């Protein structure tokens, strides 16, 4: 029979470390959290070999006195809460008092710290979870945590780590999030002795421009809403500018980076069909909520947060996003100056940067206190920092092809041509716009149909010769069921016998002769939706618009083309069709010039 033993503190810490410290990036996260909790406004992070060799975080926060410096490695040692009630109101990152205990049980840690009150600083060295040395030394106010040989005693973990590059990328993505949430804190990062970036203190928009990139930020909508006790502010991509892949979604709750499915789902739903299928909107959202309204104590790493009322959260987020989308014109401003690669100034700048980087190699002595904190000779250009955090090129290209033109620019011109009875080509201010006539009309009719179901029925045009249509018994009964909706679209339909109807009038904008097709398609759609218990209106509007729209191959007059363009830009979402295909493609003069090798 096995007998029960209480695990030693060391073993318990090592087990707990498995939850808190998964990889070097988790150490970086815990250390930065402690630095921010300590009120620091300058944080220098130094990493070697993707964090496997060394992780060092230097801050200028409140520091610890010599007693606390020894105590902080104990499990459940925290200065942030002392009672259960405190936990309900906690605003700091930490409160569990286990990060340092966990980290020090799986690595060699050196702590150097000094408060304003004490004359000299304290140095504590830890090995295998035990204090190996405590000394005193003159130091600056603040704390330096140096972590070496991570997972030296947990080979399974160590072997599981990815390449240095991958681990380093995890680290930068952690820093990126803190940099976004704390623009008033300066962050500097060194890797393999090279200064990677230095983000100066800034306000939120300026910080985001550096971290996310100016061009992406220029295609965002601002959001600032207070609802149901939650304040939501931040930036969202305009619907014409979404991402093919996921990952560029940042959510913060009271300054803490979190993931929350309800919020993601609410945001995606609010975009609805305004972005192509499979695309993900970009967002950076900051939620401020009362600590009583959520629980961060769900997981040791605290990345997941449980809200007391997730439904309320959904509603708040959905409406916040919808409102900001409807108040915005939805038209991307094309403010970005073209990046001219042969621009002599640019070339010089990047050369400068290169030499600066070379001269910024930072010596890391055996004492491991870095000299990085004070040295800031290398002011990196904004472009450089943004490029470092940048979205991969191929994703960008996908976005750029979706960029469209300001409405005014389209209206400026009456120069339109029809290409192969399929595309409308129009000269616009910055170059050329190509519009797919079928999907453009589809978008117009779709929005009109939705509006008709809700508010304003579509006008009818009387048919000179009413049409008799015959349906199967099942289809006929379905048609009967949603006849009121069909009538709002502008159809006037009279039942005639058990399977026959007479169409007396059709929607004003529909080309004649398609009635049977339109109605059959709508019956099918209604069947599927009622079977799945869904509100059929959106899908009815889709099939109506798809079947009623002008076709690819239909010749159009100049007036018809101009009217189509006008109506398109009167739409809420003129850039993508209800099924997610792009409606407009633009070719800029710059691009043409480039292809003709003018620049
Ligand atoms: P927690 O953050 O949950 O309190 P930690 O193990 O991360 O637990 O840290 C334990 C304690 O050590 C903290 O509560 C804090 O008092 C102190 N501490 C850790 N890092 C720093 C730092 N950079 N500056 C000042 N105090 C710190
Ligand atoms: Mg902590």
Short mmCIF file of C-alpha atoms in Angstrom, two decimals, residues 184-381:
data_model
loop_
_atom_site.label_atom_id
_atom_site.label_comp_id
_atom_site.label_asym_id
_atom_site.label_seq_id
_atom_site.Cartn_x
_atom_site.Cartn_y
_atom_site.Cartn_z
CA UNK A 184 3.46 55.80 -20.64
CA UNK A 185 6.08 53.16 -19.88
CA UNK A 186 9.29 53.06 -21.88
CA UNK A 187 10.20 49.58 -23.11
CA UNK A 188 13.62 48.65 -24.45
CA UNK A 189 14.50 45.24 -25.78
CA UNK A 190 17.92 43.71 -26.38
CA UNK A 191 18.47 40.34 -27.99
CA UNK A 192 21.92 38.76 -28.30
CA UNK A 193 23.41 42.09 -27.18
CA UNK A 194 21.69 43.98 -29.95
CA UNK A 195 19.20 46.72 -29.24
CA UNK A 196 16.05 45.63 -31.00
CA UNK A 197 13.92 48.63 -30.13
CA UNK A 198 13.34 51.36 -27.65
CA UNK A 199 9.79 52.55 -27.32
CA UNK A 200 9.73 55.98 -25.75
CA UNK A 201 6.94 57.13 -23.50
CA UNK A 202 4.04 58.25 -25.64
CA UNK A 203 0.29 58.61 -25.72
CA UNK A 204 -1.83 55.70 -26.88
CA UNK A 205 -2.25 56.62 -30.57
CA UNK A 206 1.45 57.36 -30.94
CA UNK A 207 2.43 54.13 -29.20
CA UNK A 208 0.06 52.07 -31.35
CA UNK A 209 1.41 53.66 -34.51
CA UNK A 210 4.84 52.47 -33.52
CA UNK A 211 3.88 49.01 -32.43
CA UNK A 212 1.18 48.19 -34.96
CA UNK A 213 2.39 50.40 -37.79
CA UNK A 214 1.16 53.71 -39.11
CA UNK A 215 -0.49 52.32 -42.20
CA UNK A 216 -2.62 49.79 -40.40
CA UNK A 217 -3.67 52.34 -37.79
CA UNK A 218 -4.72 54.73 -40.53
CA UNK A 219 -7.33 52.22 -41.64
CA UNK A 220 -8.99 51.89 -38.27
CA UNK A 221 -12.12 53.27 -36.69
CA UNK A 222 -12.00 54.69 -33.19
CA UNK A 223 -14.32 53.38 -30.57
CA UNK A 224 -15.10 54.91 -27.21
CA UNK A 225 -18.30 53.76 -25.56
CA UNK A 226 -19.50 53.45 -22.02
CA UNK A 227 -22.31 50.99 -21.52
CA UNK A 228 -23.68 48.80 -18.74
CA UNK A 229 -20.81 49.75 -16.44
CA UNK A 230 -18.10 48.86 -18.95
CA UNK A 231 -15.99 51.38 -20.75
CA UNK A 232 -14.71 50.14 -24.11
CA UNK A 233 -12.24 52.12 -26.12
CA UNK A 234 -9.80 51.29 -28.85
CA UNK A 235 -9.45 50.79 -32.56
CA UNK A 236 -11.06 48.47 -35.11
CA UNK A 237 -10.21 47.85 -38.72
CA UNK A 238 -12.57 49.37 -41.24
CA UNK A 239 -14.50 46.58 -42.93
CA UNK A 240 -12.59 47.11 -46.15
CA UNK A 241 -9.42 46.25 -44.31
CA UNK A 242 -9.64 42.95 -42.56
CA UNK A 243 -7.10 40.21 -42.11
CA UNK A 244 -6.99 36.87 -43.83
CA UNK A 245 -5.69 35.22 -40.71
CA UNK A 246 -6.26 35.56 -37.04
CA UNK A 247 -3.84 36.89 -34.50
CA UNK A 248 -4.09 40.62 -34.83
CA UNK A 249 -6.70 40.98 -32.15
CA UNK A 250 -5.72 42.57 -28.91
CA UNK A 251 -7.95 42.71 -25.91
CA UNK A 252 -7.12 44.27 -22.57
CA UNK A 253 -9.15 44.30 -19.43
CA UNK A 254 -8.12 47.01 -16.96
CA UNK A 255 -4.69 46.98 -18.59
CA UNK A 256 -4.30 43.21 -18.53
CA UNK A 257 -3.92 41.41 -21.87
CA UNK A 258 -6.63 38.76 -21.96
CA UNK A 259 -8.36 36.41 -24.35
CA UNK A 260 -12.10 36.14 -24.25
CA UNK A 261 -14.22 34.27 -26.75
CA UNK A 262 -17.37 36.20 -26.02
CA UNK A 263 -15.69 39.45 -26.96
CA UNK A 264 -14.20 37.99 -30.15
CA UNK A 265 -17.52 36.53 -31.13
CA UNK A 266 -19.35 39.78 -30.43
CA UNK A 267 -16.90 41.74 -32.56
CA UNK A 268 -17.08 39.29 -35.48
CA UNK A 269 -20.86 39.28 -35.30
CA UNK A 270 -20.96 43.05 -35.32
CA UNK A 271 -18.97 43.09 -38.55
CA UNK A 272 -21.50 40.66 -40.00
CA UNK A 273 -21.21 40.37 -43.72
CA UNK A 274 -19.27 43.55 -44.12
CA UNK A 275 -16.00 41.63 -44.29
CA UNK A 276 -15.15 38.79 -46.63
CA UNK A 277 -15.82 35.31 -45.35
CA UNK A 278 -12.89 33.83 -43.48
CA UNK A 279 -11.37 37.24 -42.81
CA UNK A 280 -10.81 38.49 -39.32
CA UNK A 281 -11.09 42.09 -38.27
CA UNK A 282 -8.10 43.71 -36.63
CA UNK A 283 -8.76 45.23 -33.23
CA UNK A 284 -7.13 46.67 -30.17
CA UNK A 285 -9.73 47.05 -27.46
CA UNK A 286 -9.34 48.27 -23.93
CA UNK A 287 -12.08 47.35 -21.51
CA UNK A 288 -12.42 49.03 -18.16
CA UNK A 289 -14.68 47.19 -15.81
CA UNK A 290 -15.24 47.00 -12.07
CA UNK A 291 -13.14 44.20 -10.55
CA UNK A 292 -16.35 42.79 -9.05
CA UNK A 293 -17.70 42.13 -12.54
CA UNK A 294 -15.13 39.52 -13.51
CA UNK A 295 -12.77 36.96 -12.10
CA UNK A 296 -9.13 36.80 -13.17
CA UNK A 297 -8.37 33.98 -10.80
CA UNK A 298 -9.39 31.23 -13.21
CA UNK A 299 -5.95 30.15 -14.32
CA UNK A 300 -2.47 30.74 -12.85
CA UNK A 301 -1.30 32.56 -15.97
CA UNK A 302 -4.42 34.77 -15.75
CA UNK A 303 -4.81 34.99 -19.52
CA UNK A 304 -8.41 33.89 -19.34
CA UNK A 305 -10.90 35.95 -17.47
CA UNK A 306 -14.37 34.91 -16.45
CA UNK A 307 -17.02 37.58 -16.62
CA UNK A 308 -19.94 37.34 -14.24
CA UNK A 309 -22.38 38.16 -17.02
CA UNK A 310 -21.03 37.04 -20.39
CA UNK A 311 -24.31 37.83 -22.12
CA UNK A 312 -24.16 41.40 -21.00
CA UNK A 313 -20.56 41.53 -22.17
CA UNK A 314 -21.64 40.23 -25.57
CA UNK A 315 -24.33 42.88 -25.89
CA UNK A 316 -22.02 45.65 -24.75
CA UNK A 317 -19.32 44.70 -27.22
CA UNK A 318 -21.66 44.05 -30.11
CA UNK A 319 -23.36 47.42 -29.77
CA UNK A 320 -20.14 49.29 -29.14
CA UNK A 321 -18.69 47.95 -32.39
CA UNK A 322 -21.88 48.36 -34.42
CA UNK A 323 -22.36 51.92 -33.25
CA UNK A 324 -18.85 52.95 -34.14
CA UNK A 325 -19.20 51.33 -37.56
CA UNK A 326 -22.43 53.06 -38.38
CA UNK A 327 -21.23 56.48 -37.30
CA UNK A 328 -18.15 56.16 -39.41
CA UNK A 329 -18.40 56.78 -43.11
CA UNK A 330 -16.85 53.35 -43.72
CA UNK A 331 -14.64 54.92 -46.27
CA UNK A 332 -10.94 54.43 -45.74
CA UNK A 333 -8.92 57.58 -45.81
CA UNK A 334 -6.04 57.21 -48.15
CA UNK A 335 -3.60 59.26 -46.20
CA UNK A 336 -0.63 57.00 -46.44
CA UNK A 337 2.18 58.47 -48.47
CA UNK A 338 3.59 56.02 -50.98
CA UNK A 339 6.70 54.26 -49.80
CA UNK A 340 9.29 55.17 -52.32
CA UNK A 341 12.11 52.77 -52.16
CA UNK A 342 14.54 54.83 -54.08
CA UNK A 343 13.91 57.86 -51.91
CA UNK A 344 17.41 59.03 -51.00
CA UNK A 345 16.36 60.23 -47.55
CA UNK A 346 14.92 56.86 -46.66
CA UNK A 347 18.00 55.05 -47.79
CA UNK A 348 20.18 57.29 -45.69
CA UNK A 349 17.99 56.74 -42.71
CA UNK A 350 18.19 53.01 -42.90
CA UNK A 351 21.94 53.20 -43.33
CA UNK A 352 22.14 55.36 -40.24
CA UNK A 353 20.06 52.92 -38.35
CA UNK A 354 22.28 50.13 -39.35
CA UNK A 355 25.40 51.82 -38.09
CA UNK A 356 23.62 52.90 -34.94
CA UNK A 357 22.61 49.36 -34.27
CA UNK A 358 26.18 48.24 -34.71
CA UNK A 359 27.38 50.74 -32.15
CA UNK A 360 24.67 49.76 -29.72
CA UNK A 361 26.00 46.38 -28.83
CA UNK A 362 25.51 46.21 -25.13
CA UNK A 363 28.10 44.56 -22.94
CA UNK A 364 26.65 42.15 -20.44
CA UNK A 365 29.15 41.56 -17.67
CA UNK A 366 29.17 38.57 -15.38
CA UNK A 367 27.51 40.69 -12.73
CA UNK A 368 24.66 40.81 -15.19
CA UNK A 369 23.52 44.32 -14.22
CA UNK A 370 23.03 45.76 -17.65
CA UNK A 371 24.11 49.20 -18.62
CA UNK A 372 21.16 49.38 -20.97
CA UNK A 373 18.95 51.35 -18.66
CA UNK A 374 20.68 54.64 -19.03
CA UNK A 375 21.99 54.32 -22.54
CA UNK A 376 19.65 55.60 -25.19
CA UNK A 377 21.90 56.90 -27.86
CA UNK A 378 20.03 54.87 -30.46
CA UNK A 379 16.77 56.52 -31.24
CA UNK A 380 15.31 54.09 -33.70
CA UNK A 381 13.06 55.45 -36.35
#
